[in-house]
Amino acid sequence: MPMYEFSCNNCKADFELLMRGSMKPVCPECKATDVRKKLSVFGMSGISKQTSSRSNCGSCHKSSCSSC
């Protein structure tokens, strides 16, 4: 089921709901049905494959440095 974000036009609460098909959103705070769907964004998480070209000490550009 997709997750949608809503804003209540009655009490101004923002909330998220898992919505299925023809379900009608209801504000969990005031139980109003006068709500509007907000533009949602999504995030992604995972393991980054990017590595830094600088060492922790900043005096060299090797990935491991014996002078650090």
Backbone as a chain_set.jsonl record, in Angstrom:
{"seq": "MPMYEFSCNNCKADFELLMRGSMKPVCPECKATDVRKKLSVFGMSGISKQTSSRSNCGSCHKSSCSSC", "coords": {"N": [[0.844, -1.188, 0.0], [0.533, 2.222, -0.798], [2.025, 5.102, 0.797], [0.711, 8.171, 1.769], [0.852, 11.737, 2.164], [-0.972, 14.126, 4.004], [-2.811, 17.174, 4.64], [-4.859, 18.654, 6.991], [-7.675, 20.581, 6.359], [-9.341, 21.581, 8.257], [-8.279, 21.451, 11.009], [-5.64, 21.937, 10.537], [-3.663, 20.006, 10.857], [-0.884, 17.941, 9.955], [-0.432, 14.818, 8.418], [0.256, 11.299, 7.803], [-0.884, 8.615, 5.777], [-1.498, 5.179, 5.086], [-2.8, 4.263, 2.127], [-5.393, 2.615, 0.367], [-6.752, 1.8, -2.724], [-9.974, 2.977, -3.08], [-10.164, 4.315, -0.66], [-11.111, 6.847, 1.667], [-9.463, 9.643, 2.935], [-9.131, 10.481, 6.396], [-8.769, 12.858, 8.914], [-6.642, 12.176, 11.614], [-6.605, 13.658, 13.941], [-8.881, 15.476, 14.242], [-10.895, 14.131, 12.994], [-11.977, 15.031, 10.615], [-12.995, 15.1, 7.156], [-12.255, 16.855, 5.295], [-9.625, 17.223, 3.765], [-6.392, 17.722, 2.234], [-4.243, 16.348, -0.236], [-0.776, 16.274, 0.081], [2.195, 17.209, -1.721], [4.412, 14.683, -2.012], [7.692, 13.549, -1.167], [10.322, 11.187, -1.618], [12.783, 9.225, 0.04], [15.916, 7.556, -0.335], [17.843, 4.883, 0.846], [20.971, 3.318, 1.467], [24.045, 1.602, 0.777], [26.874, 3.46, 0.224], [29.109, 3.558, -2.492], [31.107, 5.265, -2.93], [34.338, 6.591, -2.333], [36.553, 8.483, -0.309], [39.108, 10.69, -1.443], [40.899, 11.851, 0.172], [42.975, 11.798, 3.07], [42.596, 11.443, 6.662], [44.34, 13.209, 7.924], [45.03, 15.29, 6.208], [47.505, 16.129, 5.251], [48.475, 14.635, 3.2], [47.525, 12.871, 0.175], [46.903, 10.209, 0.086], [45.077, 7.174, 0.65], [45.706, 5.788, 2.946], [47.934, 6.69, 5.454], [51.089, 6.791, 6.883], [52.046, 8.87, 8.387], [50.007, 10.001, 9.761]], "CA": [[0.0, 0.0, 0.0], [1.328, 3.456, -0.809], [1.906, 6.057, 1.9], [0.429, 9.522, 1.296], [0.864, 12.804, 3.166], [-2.147, 14.979, 3.926], [-2.951, 18.304, 5.544], [-6.27, 18.851, 7.304], [-8.142, 21.953, 6.155], [-10.105, 21.962, 9.437], [-7.434, 21.725, 12.184], [-4.285, 22.23, 10.017], [-2.723, 18.931, 11.188], [-0.243, 17.197, 8.878], [-0.388, 13.406, 8.782], [0.518, 10.325, 6.751], [-1.773, 7.458, 5.809], [-1.375, 4.124, 4.088], [-4.086, 4.311, 1.429], [-5.692, 1.53, -0.548], [-7.847, 1.993, -3.67], [-10.955, 4.059, -2.963], [-10.252, 4.79, 0.723], [-11.223, 8.29, 1.868], [-8.632, 10.033, 4.075], [-9.774, 11.124, 7.541], [-7.776, 13.428, 9.821], [-6.607, 11.45, 12.885], [-6.747, 14.598, 15.069], [-10.237, 16.008, 14.416], [-11.8, 13.228, 12.262], [-12.547, 15.711, 9.451], [-12.693, 14.524, 5.846], [-11.831, 17.968, 4.437], [-8.167, 17.169, 3.773], [-5.776, 17.804, 0.904], [-3.027, 15.552, -0.371], [0.428, 17.086, -0.09], [3.201, 16.676, -2.62], [5.332, 13.869, -1.218], [9.003, 13.19, -1.7], [10.77, 9.955, -0.997], [14.223, 9.108, 0.235], [16.485, 6.237, -0.561], [18.998, 4.612, 1.687], [21.768, 2.194, 0.991], [25.478, 1.692, 1.018], [27.554, 4.27, -0.781], [30.333, 2.963, -3.023], [32.054, 6.357, -3.115], [35.394, 6.685, -1.327], [37.21, 9.778, -0.242], [40.486, 10.675, -1.93], [41.732, 12.537, 1.169], [43.15, 11.101, 4.342], [42.109, 12.191, 7.816], [45.268, 14.229, 8.403], [45.053, 16.413, 5.285], [48.852, 16.464, 4.775], [48.762, 13.856, 1.998], [46.319, 12.497, -0.554], [46.786, 8.759, 0.049], [43.971, 6.696, 1.482], [46.28, 5.45, 4.251], [49.157, 7.477, 5.59], [51.802, 6.44, 8.116], [52.369, 10.077, 9.153], [48.796, 10.488, 10.446]], "C": [[0.88, 1.238, 0.0], [1.017, 4.354, 0.386], [1.704, 7.443, 1.289], [0.478, 10.494, 2.464], [-0.335, 13.709, 2.917], [-2.018, 16.138, 4.899], [-4.443, 18.53, 5.741], [-6.633, 20.323, 7.125], [-8.912, 22.469, 7.368], [-9.195, 22.359, 10.604], [-5.971, 21.994, 11.821], [-3.242, 21.177, 10.392], [-2.156, 18.317, 9.912], [-0.139, 15.748, 9.329], [-0.132, 12.549, 7.555], [-0.444, 9.161, 6.917], [-1.362, 6.452, 4.749], [-2.741, 4.011, 3.428], [-4.206, 3.157, 0.446], [-6.886, 1.935, -1.414], [-8.714, 3.211, -3.448], [-11.129, 4.557, -1.532], [-10.323, 6.316, 0.756], [-10.383, 8.673, 3.082], [-9.439, 10.781, 5.135], [-8.667, 11.612, 8.465], [-7.795, 12.671, 11.149], [-6.8, 12.354, 14.106], [-8.203, 14.991, 15.309], [-11.311, 15.195, 13.689], [-12.48, 13.89, 11.068], [-12.156, 14.981, 8.167], [-12.273, 15.596, 4.848], [-10.306, 18.08, 4.51], [-7.652, 17.311, 2.347], [-4.492, 16.995, 0.905], [-1.868, 16.488, -0.635], [1.341, 16.416, -1.111], [4.239, 15.954, -1.782], [6.644, 13.664, -1.948], [9.417, 11.903, -1.012], [12.277, 9.955, -0.899], [14.666, 7.685, -0.033], [17.672, 6.07, 0.37], [19.72, 3.401, 1.132], [23.22, 2.427, 1.321], [26.108, 2.461, -0.123], [28.836, 3.581, -1.203], [31.422, 4.012, -3.205], [33.079, 6.357, -1.984], [36.032, 8.054, -1.401], [38.639, 9.66, -0.744], [41.425, 11.365, -0.952], [41.844, 11.695, 2.415], [42.626, 11.981, 5.466], [43.025, 13.334, 8.203], [45.342, 15.44, 7.475], [46.424, 16.771, 4.759], [49.244, 15.661, 3.541], [47.447, 13.472, 1.331], [46.196, 10.989, -0.729], [45.633, 8.324, 0.946], [44.445, 6.194, 2.836], [47.65, 6.087, 4.339], [49.832, 7.137, 6.911], [52.132, 7.663, 8.964], [51.162, 10.621, 9.913], [48.764, 10.069, 11.89]], "O": [[1.872, 1.292, 0.727], [-0.097, 4.362, 0.909], [2.446, 7.84, 0.392], [0.187, 10.132, 3.604], [-0.671, 14.019, 1.774], [-1.232, 16.098, 5.846], [-5.202, 18.589, 4.773], [-5.972, 21.203, 7.677], [-9.117, 23.676, 7.495], [-9.313, 23.464, 11.134], [-5.153, 22.252, 12.703], [-2.046, 21.432, 10.257], [-2.86, 18.188, 8.911], [0.2, 15.473, 10.48], [-0.28, 13.001, 6.42], [-0.78, 8.766, 8.033], [-0.932, 6.821, 3.656], [-3.73, 3.698, 4.091], [-3.24, 2.779, -0.217], [-7.914, 2.366, -0.893], [-8.26, 4.344, -3.604], [-12.153, 5.166, -1.22], [-9.667, 6.991, -0.037], [-10.562, 8.096, 4.155], [-10.306, 11.596, 4.821], [-7.733, 10.869, 8.766], [-8.857, 12.533, 11.756], [-7.123, 11.867, 15.19], [-8.711, 14.862, 16.423], [-12.494, 15.526, 13.757], [-13.467, 13.36, 10.557], [-11.114, 14.328, 8.105], [-11.97, 15.292, 3.694], [-9.769, 18.924, 5.226], [-8.372, 17.057, 1.382], [-3.757, 16.954, 1.891], [-1.961, 17.387, -1.47], [1.264, 15.208, -1.334], [4.879, 16.566, -0.927], [6.697, 13.614, -3.176], [8.911, 11.575, 0.061], [12.96, 10.619, -1.679], [13.878, 6.741, 0.038], [18.408, 7.02, 0.639], [19.145, 2.576, 0.422], [23.567, 3.346, 2.062], [25.897, 2.145, -1.294], [29.574, 3.072, -0.36], [32.542, 3.68, -3.592], [32.732, 6.149, -0.821], [36.038, 8.695, -2.452], [39.306, 8.654, -0.505], [42.624, 11.458, -1.212], [40.919, 10.967, 2.774], [42.255, 13.133, 5.24], [42.561, 14.333, 8.754], [45.69, 16.528, 7.932], [46.526, 17.639, 3.893], [50.246, 15.974, 2.898], [46.374, 13.727, 1.878], [45.46, 10.532, -1.603], [45.264, 9.028, 1.885], [43.664, 6.173, 3.788], [48.434, 6.023, 3.392], [49.19, 7.195, 7.96], [52.464, 7.52, 10.141], [51.288, 11.608, 10.637], [47.817, 10.394, 12.607]]}, "num_chains": 1, "name": "protein.A"}
